[in-house]
Short mmCIF file of C-alpha atoms and ligand atoms in Angstrom, two decimals:
data_model
loop_
_atom_site.label_atom_id
_atom_site.label_comp_id
_atom_site.label_asym_id
_atom_site.label_seq_id
_atom_site.Cartn_x
_atom_site.Cartn_y
_atom_site.Cartn_z
CA MET S 1 -28.33 19.93 -4.54
CA ILE S 2 -25.14 18.80 -2.75
CA ASP S 3 -24.68 22.19 -1.05
CA GLU S 4 -28.15 22.01 0.48
CA VAL S 5 -27.15 19.11 2.73
CA SER S 6 -25.52 20.15 6.04
CA PRO S 7 -22.53 18.09 7.32
CA GLU S 8 -24.65 16.72 10.19
CA GLU S 9 -27.40 15.74 7.76
CA LEU S 10 -24.80 14.13 5.50
CA MET S 11 -23.55 11.95 8.35
CA ARG S 12 -27.14 10.97 9.13
CA LEU S 13 -27.80 10.08 5.48
CA GLU S 14 -24.62 8.02 5.35
CA ARG S 15 -25.83 5.93 8.30
CA ILE S 16 -29.10 5.26 6.46
CA TYR S 17 -27.91 4.70 2.91
CA ILE S 18 -24.30 3.46 3.02
CA MET S 19 -23.41 -0.02 4.23
CA PRO S 20 -21.78 0.28 7.64
CA CYS S 21 -18.68 -1.82 6.86
CA VAL S 22 -16.20 1.06 6.62
CA LYS S 23 -15.34 2.73 9.91
CA LYS S 24 -14.82 6.47 9.54
CA LEU S 25 -11.40 7.64 10.74
CA VAL S 26 -12.41 11.16 11.78
CA PRO S 27 -15.67 13.15 11.98
CA ALA S 28 -14.90 15.63 9.19
CA VAL S 29 -16.41 16.26 5.75
CA PHE S 30 -13.88 17.08 3.04
CA VAL S 31 -14.81 19.06 -0.03
CA GLU S 32 -11.56 20.24 -1.66
CA GLY S 33 -7.92 19.34 -1.98
CA LYS S 34 -4.77 20.93 -3.34
CA GLY S 35 -1.27 19.51 -3.08
CA ALA S 36 -0.84 18.07 0.40
CA ILE S 37 -3.81 20.01 1.80
CA LEU S 38 -7.40 18.92 2.30
CA LYS S 39 -10.15 21.43 3.08
CA ASP S 40 -13.28 20.57 5.06
CA VAL S 41 -16.79 21.86 4.55
CA TYR S 42 -16.13 24.75 6.97
CA GLY S 43 -13.05 25.86 5.05
CA ARG S 44 -10.59 24.46 7.65
CA GLU S 45 -7.34 23.18 6.16
CA TYR S 46 -5.54 19.97 7.09
CA ILE S 47 -2.23 18.49 6.00
CA ASP S 48 -3.25 15.18 4.52
CA ALA S 49 -0.59 12.79 5.78
CA TYR S 50 -2.55 9.74 4.64
CA ALA S 51 -3.09 10.75 0.99
CA GLY S 52 -6.34 8.81 0.62
CA VAL S 53 -4.49 5.65 1.77
CA ALA S 54 -1.26 6.19 -0.17
CA VAL S 55 -3.04 7.14 -3.40
CA ILE S 56 -2.51 10.85 -3.94
CA ASN S 57 1.26 10.73 -4.56
CA THR S 58 1.30 13.73 -6.92
CA GLY S 59 -0.90 15.80 -4.60
CA HIS S 60 -4.60 16.55 -4.65
CA CYS S 61 -6.01 17.83 -7.93
CA HIS S 62 -2.70 18.53 -9.65
CA PRO S 63 -3.61 20.98 -12.46
CA GLU S 64 -1.86 18.92 -15.15
CA LEU S 65 -3.64 15.76 -14.09
CA VAL S 66 -6.97 17.58 -13.92
CA LYS S 67 -6.36 18.96 -17.42
CA ALA S 68 -5.53 15.51 -18.81
CA VAL S 69 -8.68 14.07 -17.24
CA ALA S 70 -10.91 16.90 -18.49
CA GLU S 71 -9.52 16.73 -22.03
CA GLN S 72 -10.00 12.98 -22.31
CA ALA S 73 -13.44 13.11 -20.66
CA SER S 74 -14.58 15.66 -23.21
CA LYS S 75 -13.43 13.43 -26.11
CA LEU S 76 -14.19 9.82 -25.14
CA ILE S 77 -14.69 8.32 -21.69
CA HIS S 78 -15.11 4.64 -22.39
CA SER S 79 -15.18 2.21 -25.26
CA SER S 80 -13.67 -0.96 -23.66
CA THR S 81 -10.49 -2.84 -24.51
CA LEU S 82 -12.40 -4.74 -27.18
CA TYR S 83 -11.40 -1.85 -29.47
CA TYR S 84 -8.08 -0.18 -30.25
CA THR S 85 -7.61 3.12 -28.39
CA TYR S 86 -4.48 5.16 -27.65
CA PRO S 87 -4.38 5.70 -23.85
CA PRO S 88 -4.00 2.09 -22.57
CA VAL S 89 -1.29 1.21 -25.08
CA ILE S 90 0.72 4.39 -24.49
CA LEU S 91 0.44 3.88 -20.73
CA ALA S 92 1.40 0.18 -20.94
CA LYS S 93 4.57 1.15 -22.84
CA LYS S 94 5.46 3.69 -20.14
CA LEU S 95 4.84 1.13 -17.39
CA SER S 96 7.00 -1.38 -19.24
CA ASP S 97 9.83 1.17 -19.33
CA ILE S 98 9.80 1.66 -15.55
CA ALA S 99 8.85 -1.84 -14.35
CA PRO S 100 11.44 -3.30 -11.95
CA MET S 101 12.26 -6.40 -14.01
CA ASP S 102 13.64 -7.47 -17.39
CA ARG S 103 15.04 -3.96 -17.96
CA GLY S 104 15.29 -3.00 -21.61
CA LYS S 105 12.80 -5.67 -22.67
CA PRO S 106 9.05 -5.13 -23.20
CA LYS S 107 6.74 -6.28 -20.44
CA LYS S 108 2.97 -6.71 -20.82
CA THR S 109 0.23 -5.12 -18.70
CA PHE S 110 -3.38 -6.03 -17.98
CA PHE S 111 -5.54 -3.12 -16.77
CA CYS S 112 -8.35 -3.53 -14.26
CA ASN S 113 -10.04 -1.37 -11.61
CA SER S 114 -8.61 -2.05 -8.20
CA GLY S 115 -5.80 -3.62 -6.23
CA GLY S 116 -7.78 -6.70 -5.30
CA GLU S 117 -8.61 -7.32 -8.94
CA ALA S 118 -4.94 -6.92 -9.88
CA VAL S 119 -3.89 -9.45 -7.24
CA GLU S 120 -6.47 -11.97 -8.43
CA GLY S 121 -5.39 -11.47 -12.04
CA ALA S 122 -1.72 -11.89 -11.17
CA TYR S 123 -2.47 -15.14 -9.32
CA PHE S 124 -4.56 -16.35 -12.26
CA LEU S 125 -1.70 -15.61 -14.66
CA ALA S 126 0.79 -17.44 -12.41
CA LYS S 127 -1.48 -20.48 -12.37
CA LYS S 128 -1.94 -20.38 -16.14
CA TYR S 129 1.79 -20.01 -16.83
CA THR S 130 3.00 -22.68 -14.42
CA GLY S 131 0.07 -25.10 -14.64
CA LYS S 132 0.29 -25.27 -10.83
CA PHE S 133 -2.26 -23.95 -8.35
CA GLU S 134 -0.77 -23.35 -4.89
CA ILE S 135 0.50 -20.02 -3.60
CA ILE S 136 2.58 -18.88 -0.64
CA THR S 137 1.83 -15.57 1.00
CA LEU S 138 2.95 -13.81 4.18
CA GLN S 139 1.40 -13.60 7.60
CA ARG S 140 0.42 -9.95 8.31
CA SER S 141 0.16 -9.21 4.58
CA PHE S 142 -2.73 -7.38 2.93
CA HIS S 143 -3.76 -8.06 -0.65
CA GLY S 144 -7.35 -6.84 -0.88
CA ARG S 145 -10.96 -7.55 0.05
CA SER S 146 -12.24 -9.60 -2.86
CA LEU S 147 -12.61 -13.21 -1.76
CA ALA S 148 -9.42 -14.58 -3.31
CA ALA S 149 -7.38 -11.53 -2.26
CA MET S 150 -8.79 -11.93 1.24
CA SER S 151 -7.65 -15.54 1.17
CA LEU S 152 -4.12 -14.37 0.44
CA THR S 153 -4.26 -11.77 3.21
CA GLY S 154 -2.52 -12.71 6.44
CA GLN S 155 -4.66 -10.76 8.91
CA VAL S 156 -7.67 -12.15 10.68
CA ARG S 157 -9.25 -8.70 11.12
CA TRP S 158 -9.80 -8.41 7.38
CA LYS S 159 -11.15 -11.93 6.94
CA LEU S 160 -13.60 -12.21 9.81
CA LYS S 161 -16.43 -14.59 8.96
CA ALA S 162 -15.42 -14.78 5.30
CA GLY S 163 -14.79 -18.46 5.91
CA PRO S 164 -11.61 -20.45 5.39
CA SER S 165 -8.95 -19.40 2.85
CA MET S 166 -9.05 -20.87 -0.64
CA PRO S 167 -7.41 -24.28 -0.83
CA GLY S 168 -3.74 -24.15 -1.76
CA VAL S 169 -2.85 -20.96 0.13
CA HIS S 170 0.11 -21.27 2.53
CA PHE S 171 1.30 -18.63 4.97
CA ALA S 172 4.97 -17.94 5.64
CA PRO S 173 6.16 -15.94 8.67
CA SER S 174 6.39 -12.22 8.06
CA TYR S 175 9.62 -10.23 8.30
CA TYR S 176 8.32 -8.32 11.33
CA CYS S 177 11.47 -7.81 13.39
CA TYR S 178 9.79 -5.74 16.14
CA ARG S 179 7.59 -8.74 16.97
CA CYS S 180 9.58 -11.58 15.41
CA PRO S 181 7.14 -14.40 14.55
CA LEU S 182 9.94 -16.90 15.21
CA ASN S 183 10.73 -15.29 18.55
CA HIS S 184 14.28 -14.27 17.77
CA LYS S 185 15.41 -11.70 20.30
CA GLU S 186 17.84 -10.05 17.91
CA GLY S 187 17.12 -9.01 14.36
CA PRO S 188 19.16 -9.55 11.21
CA PRO S 189 21.91 -10.37 10.58
CA LYS S 190 22.09 -12.01 14.04
CA CYS S 191 18.94 -14.09 13.45
CA ASP S 192 20.40 -15.23 10.12
CA TYR S 193 17.13 -14.22 8.42
CA ALA S 194 15.33 -17.20 9.91
CA CYS S 195 11.96 -15.96 8.55
CA ALA S 196 13.26 -16.02 4.96
CA HIS S 197 14.84 -19.48 5.36
CA TYR S 198 11.61 -20.77 6.89
CA LEU S 199 10.18 -20.76 3.38
CA ARG S 200 12.02 -24.04 2.78
CA GLU S 201 10.10 -25.60 5.64
CA ILE S 202 6.83 -24.42 4.10
CA PHE S 203 7.74 -25.93 0.72
CA ASN S 204 8.73 -29.22 2.33
CA THR S 205 5.96 -29.64 4.84
CA GLN S 206 2.84 -27.73 3.78
CA THR S 207 2.64 -27.74 -0.01
CA THR S 208 1.90 -30.56 -2.41
CA GLY S 209 4.80 -29.44 -4.59
CA GLN S 210 2.42 -27.55 -6.90
CA VAL S 211 3.33 -23.99 -5.98
CA ALA S 212 2.73 -21.47 -8.75
CA ALA S 213 3.83 -18.32 -6.95
CA PHE S 214 4.95 -16.51 -3.85
CA ILE S 215 3.27 -13.14 -3.30
CA ALA S 216 4.60 -10.41 -1.01
CA GLU S 217 4.59 -6.69 -0.39
CA PRO S 218 8.16 -5.32 -0.14
CA ILE S 219 6.89 -3.27 2.83
CA LEU S 220 3.79 -4.46 4.67
CA GLY S 221 1.45 -1.52 4.18
CA ASN S 222 -1.80 -2.24 5.93
CA GLY S 223 0.22 -4.54 8.23
CA GLY S 224 1.84 -1.43 9.75
CA ALA S 225 4.61 -0.13 7.44
CA VAL S 226 6.83 -3.08 8.30
CA VAL S 227 10.02 -2.86 6.25
CA ALA S 228 11.62 -6.07 4.96
CA PRO S 229 15.22 -6.30 6.21
CA PRO S 230 17.95 -5.81 3.57
CA GLU S 231 18.75 -9.42 2.54
CA TYR S 232 15.25 -10.85 2.99
CA PHE S 233 14.12 -10.86 -0.64
CA LYS S 234 17.49 -12.11 -1.95
CA ILE S 235 17.24 -15.20 0.25
CA VAL S 236 13.58 -15.72 -0.61
CA LYS S 237 14.26 -15.38 -4.35
CA GLU S 238 17.01 -18.03 -4.17
CA ILE S 239 14.57 -20.46 -2.55
CA LEU S 240 11.85 -19.62 -5.10
CA ASP S 241 14.30 -20.27 -7.94
CA GLU S 242 15.20 -23.66 -6.45
CA HIS S 243 11.50 -24.58 -6.71
CA ASP S 244 10.74 -22.84 -10.03
CA VAL S 245 8.19 -20.61 -8.39
CA LEU S 246 7.18 -17.14 -9.64
CA PHE S 247 7.57 -14.06 -7.48
CA ILE S 248 4.53 -11.75 -7.53
CA CYS S 249 5.51 -8.44 -5.98
CA ASP S 250 2.53 -6.49 -4.64
CA GLU S 251 3.51 -2.85 -5.20
CA ILE S 252 -0.06 -1.61 -4.90
CA GLN S 253 0.75 0.53 -1.88
CA THR S 254 4.51 0.93 -2.29
CA GLY S 255 4.61 1.81 -5.99
CA PHE S 256 5.04 5.09 -7.84
CA GLY S 257 7.70 6.68 -5.68
CA ARG S 258 6.15 6.26 -2.26
CA THR S 259 9.28 4.68 -0.69
CA GLY S 260 11.86 6.91 -2.39
CA LYS S 261 12.26 4.62 -5.41
CA MET S 262 9.78 4.12 -8.24
CA PHE S 263 9.05 0.63 -6.86
CA ALA S 264 9.98 -0.56 -3.38
CA ILE S 265 11.45 -3.87 -4.55
CA GLU S 266 14.24 -1.79 -6.13
CA HIS S 267 15.62 -1.31 -2.61
CA TYR S 268 16.32 -5.05 -2.49
CA GLY S 269 18.16 -5.85 -5.73
CA VAL S 270 15.70 -8.58 -6.68
CA GLU S 271 13.52 -8.90 -9.79
CA PRO S 272 9.92 -10.04 -9.56
CA ASP S 273 8.13 -11.92 -12.36
CA ILE S 274 4.79 -10.17 -11.98
CA VAL S 275 4.03 -6.84 -10.29
CA THR S 276 0.62 -5.72 -9.08
CA LEU S 277 -0.27 -2.03 -9.20
CA ALA S 278 -3.19 0.19 -8.14
CA LYS S 279 -3.66 3.04 -5.64
CA ALA S 280 -1.29 5.83 -6.80
CA ILE S 281 -1.12 4.65 -10.42
CA ALA S 282 -3.69 7.16 -11.73
CA GLY S 283 -3.43 9.98 -9.18
CA GLY S 284 -6.76 9.17 -7.53
CA LEU S 285 -8.78 7.82 -10.44
CA PRO S 286 -9.73 4.15 -10.13
CA MET S 287 -7.27 1.81 -11.78
CA GLY S 288 -5.52 -1.46 -11.07
CA ALA S 289 -3.02 -3.35 -13.20
CA PHE S 290 -0.62 -6.23 -13.25
CA ILE S 291 2.48 -6.28 -15.36
CA ALA S 292 4.48 -9.38 -16.19
CA LYS S 293 7.59 -10.50 -18.01
CA SER S 294 6.54 -10.98 -21.60
CA HIS S 295 6.96 -14.76 -21.87
CA ILE S 296 4.86 -15.23 -18.73
CA ALA S 297 2.14 -12.83 -19.92
CA GLU S 298 1.81 -14.86 -23.14
CA ALA S 299 0.11 -17.57 -21.06
CA LEU S 300 -3.12 -15.53 -21.01
CA ILE S 301 -4.48 -16.16 -24.48
CA PRO S 302 -7.32 -14.16 -26.10
CA GLY S 303 -10.61 -14.61 -24.29
CA GLU S 304 -9.03 -15.70 -21.02
CA HIS S 305 -9.25 -12.45 -19.11
CA PHE S 306 -11.29 -9.26 -19.37
CA SER S 307 -12.54 -6.35 -17.26
CA THR S 308 -15.24 -4.00 -18.60
CA PHE S 309 -13.72 -0.83 -17.16
CA GLY S 310 -10.13 -2.05 -17.40
CA GLY S 311 -7.99 0.42 -19.36
CA ASN S 312 -10.56 3.17 -18.88
CA LEU S 313 -9.48 6.03 -21.10
CA VAL S 314 -9.81 8.80 -18.53
CA SER S 315 -7.94 6.79 -15.87
CA CYS S 316 -5.20 5.95 -18.39
CA MET S 317 -4.68 9.61 -19.30
CA ALA S 318 -4.58 10.47 -15.60
CA ALA S 319 -1.93 7.77 -15.10
CA ILE S 320 0.17 9.11 -17.97
CA ALA S 321 -0.02 12.66 -16.52
CA ASN S 322 0.76 11.25 -13.07
CA LEU S 323 4.00 9.64 -14.30
CA GLU S 324 5.05 12.86 -16.00
CA ILE S 325 4.43 14.89 -12.83
CA LEU S 326 6.39 12.41 -10.69
CA LYS S 327 9.36 12.86 -13.00
CA LYS S 328 9.11 16.57 -13.76
CA GLU S 329 8.78 17.59 -10.12
CA ASN S 330 11.40 15.11 -8.80
CA LEU S 331 8.83 13.75 -6.40
CA ILE S 332 10.56 10.44 -5.81
CA GLU S 333 13.68 12.26 -4.61
CA ASN S 334 11.43 14.46 -2.45
CA ALA S 335 9.85 11.34 -0.91
CA ALA S 336 13.31 10.06 0.06
CA ARG S 337 14.41 13.44 1.44
CA VAL S 338 11.29 14.42 3.38
CA GLY S 339 10.71 10.80 4.44
CA GLY S 340 14.22 10.63 5.90
CA PHE S 341 13.56 13.86 7.82
CA LEU S 342 10.24 12.59 9.22
CA LEU S 343 11.71 9.23 10.24
CA LYS S 344 14.45 11.05 12.15
CA ARG S 345 11.95 13.39 13.83
CA PHE S 346 9.73 10.49 14.92
CA ARG S 347 12.71 8.52 16.21
CA GLU S 348 13.83 11.53 18.25
CA MET S 349 10.33 11.68 19.76
CA MET S 350 10.87 8.25 21.30
CA ASP S 351 12.90 9.91 24.08
CA ALA S 352 9.91 11.94 25.24
CA HIS S 353 7.11 9.50 24.41
CA LYS S 354 7.27 6.11 26.07
CA ILE S 355 4.23 4.86 24.16
CA ILE S 356 6.19 4.89 20.89
CA GLY S 357 7.50 1.33 20.67
CA ASP S 358 8.93 1.42 17.16
CA VAL S 359 9.41 3.84 14.27
CA ARG S 360 10.09 2.42 10.81
CA GLY S 361 9.64 3.09 7.15
CA LYS S 362 11.17 4.00 3.84
CA GLY S 363 10.59 7.28 2.06
CA LEU S 364 7.10 8.55 2.80
CA MET S 365 5.76 5.22 4.01
CA ILE S 366 6.21 5.47 7.75
CA GLY S 367 4.79 3.56 10.70
CA VAL S 368 4.84 4.70 14.33
CA GLU S 369 3.88 1.75 16.52
CA LEU S 370 2.25 2.59 19.84
CA VAL S 371 2.49 0.28 22.86
CA LYS S 372 1.19 0.40 26.43
CA ASP S 373 4.78 -0.02 27.59
CA ARG S 374 8.01 -0.95 25.85
CA GLU S 375 8.67 -3.96 28.06
CA SER S 376 5.46 -5.89 27.33
CA LYS S 377 4.94 -4.28 23.88
CA LYS S 378 1.20 -4.59 24.52
CA PRO S 379 -0.46 -2.85 21.54
CA ALA S 380 -1.97 0.57 22.36
CA LYS S 381 -4.89 0.39 19.93
CA ASP S 382 -7.36 2.74 21.67
CA GLU S 383 -4.57 5.22 22.24
CA ALA S 384 -3.67 5.14 18.52
CA GLU S 385 -7.29 5.95 17.67
CA ARG S 386 -7.23 8.85 20.13
CA VAL S 387 -3.98 10.15 18.64
CA ILE S 388 -5.67 10.29 15.22
CA LEU S 389 -8.44 12.50 16.66
CA GLN S 390 -5.94 14.69 18.51
CA ALA S 391 -3.94 15.09 15.30
CA LEU S 392 -7.11 16.19 13.49
CA LYS S 393 -7.57 18.93 16.10
CA ARG S 394 -4.03 20.05 15.23
CA GLY S 395 -4.78 20.14 11.49
CA VAL S 396 -3.18 16.86 10.42
CA LEU S 397 -4.66 13.63 9.07
CA VAL S 398 -2.82 10.38 9.62
CA GLY S 399 -3.94 6.78 9.16
CA ILE S 400 -3.98 3.74 11.37
CA GLY S 401 -3.07 0.12 10.73
CA GLY S 402 -1.14 -2.95 11.80
CA VAL S 403 -2.67 -6.30 12.66
CA GLU S 404 -3.20 -5.06 16.22
CA GLY S 405 -4.55 -1.67 15.00
CA ASN S 406 -1.91 0.26 16.96
CA VAL S 407 0.33 1.69 14.20
CA LEU S 408 0.04 5.31 13.07
CA ARG S 409 0.49 5.37 9.30
CA VAL S 410 2.12 8.48 7.89
CA LYS S 411 1.93 8.49 4.08
CA PRO S 412 1.53 12.03 2.81
CA PRO S 413 1.49 13.07 -0.85
CA LEU S 414 5.02 13.12 -2.24
CA VAL S 415 4.62 16.84 -2.94
CA ILE S 416 4.77 17.56 0.80
CA THR S 417 7.29 20.26 1.71
CA MET S 418 9.79 20.18 4.58
CA GLU S 419 7.77 22.92 6.27
CA GLN S 420 4.57 20.88 6.05
CA ALA S 421 6.44 17.78 7.24
CA GLU S 422 7.64 19.69 10.31
CA LYS S 423 4.00 20.64 11.01
CA VAL S 424 3.03 16.95 10.77
CA ALA S 425 5.77 16.05 13.25
CA GLU S 426 4.73 18.84 15.66
CA ALA S 427 1.07 17.86 15.42
CA LEU S 428 1.83 14.22 16.18
CA ASP S 429 4.12 15.24 19.03
CA GLY S 430 1.28 17.31 20.52
CA ALA S 431 -1.31 14.62 19.85
CA ILE S 432 0.76 11.89 21.54
CA THR S 433 1.52 14.19 24.48
CA ALA S 434 -2.23 14.78 24.96
CA VAL S 435 -3.00 11.04 24.86
CA GLU S 436 -0.13 10.18 27.22
CA LYS S 437 -1.46 12.77 29.68
CA GLU S 438 -4.83 10.98 29.71
CA MET S 439 -3.08 7.60 30.09
CA PHE S 440 -0.73 8.44 32.91
CA SER S 441 -2.68 11.06 34.92
C1 PLP B 1 -0.56 -4.04 -0.78
C2 PLP B 1 -2.01 -3.97 -1.16
N1 PLP B 1 -2.51 -4.87 -2.01
C3 PLP B 1 -3.80 -4.83 -2.39
C4 PLP B 1 -4.66 -3.86 -1.92
C5 PLP B 1 -6.10 -3.84 -2.35
O1 PLP B 1 -6.35 -2.74 -3.13
P1 PLP B 1 -7.87 -2.26 -3.44
O2 PLP B 1 -8.41 -1.69 -2.16
O3 PLP B 1 -7.71 -1.24 -4.52
O4 PLP B 1 -8.61 -3.47 -3.90
C6 PLP B 1 -4.18 -2.91 -1.01
C7 PLP B 1 -5.07 -1.87 -0.47
O5 PLP B 1 -4.84 -1.29 0.56
C8 PLP B 1 -2.81 -2.96 -0.63
O6 PLP B 1 -2.30 -2.08 0.23
#
């Protein structure tokens, strides 16, 4: 039945039957994937340097993950967390062992279906534990598209017409050094981390003193792969401790090895209280989760939270296989190694390509910010979209992001080889050259 529909017909059917709210990145129809490669309906191969938006960390259709999924699916797909089953408990223990806080002590996990649901649950838990209701989040952050997660998101383009944020949400300046929100001309340490210290001002002037939590991504993902400077989270954590406020670390995009460590907050020497997870957790199967220090998690008593598909047995077995693959194939080390190589290659390209304003990232979470010119830093949004199409022609898929929509997002599966990474760099080089030719001719 599926094979009888041509790609053109498929695109026509999509326009009729699918809500138009998701803009397609490229006009291609994908039917297969293996490792870092995606294959389209015509059999053409592409290096997938977006990994389904930072999801496919262990590569497309890893045979061990596929086997785990098939075995569980043939035994029992769903029964709900109202009953005892093995997969969620075994997975929760494994997550507790790797979680970036309270090392050596058990942590507790709640399983749900998506990142947005994990963020909402984490906020709910913080409110329950502290008995307070306000929350501080970052400008330029992204926490999901459910209504509360949208409220916590610091980007107008993802909130358009959704109405005002929930009451009690406060926005702190982001750690975006390339376009410092506080207008400092020089970055840290010269600016003395003004953005982190500004949190005090928020506590003293915007809140009612009822702040339950501060939520932040350690690297702004959707916001354009903006990396927090080295001391940022240490300063923030000190201020949070002064006010007895929980730190919710959103590792939905950065988790599971993407940045060259299991969790990105490990680069900063700071421990969160609650961590939100999704995306790469189950190798492409739907799953979200939040994990908390045990004494905090105790605040959610029986009956206070539930999700029908949460802890789905097939997703849990996929997540267990996913963790084993990450470890067995040293993929986190590979992310650091190949990511370092790609960062260097993109930085070298700045000599030849004046439209590259900034290159940043950690591990395989890289942003290449395009500008009309380096003096004005005017965002080159249309050009970024054209680069994506040019890269497709050269057999490479990359994403796009940033509040201004002008950042190329390079987030390949962590199984990517050096050879494939070089092809990604060459394709982007060629794609940017083609777009610059159009711009300056
Ligand atoms: C940091 C972060 N938090 C939350 C979300 C929302 O996740 P989901 O789309 O699974 O709801 C995303 C998705 O891009 C994300 O990057």
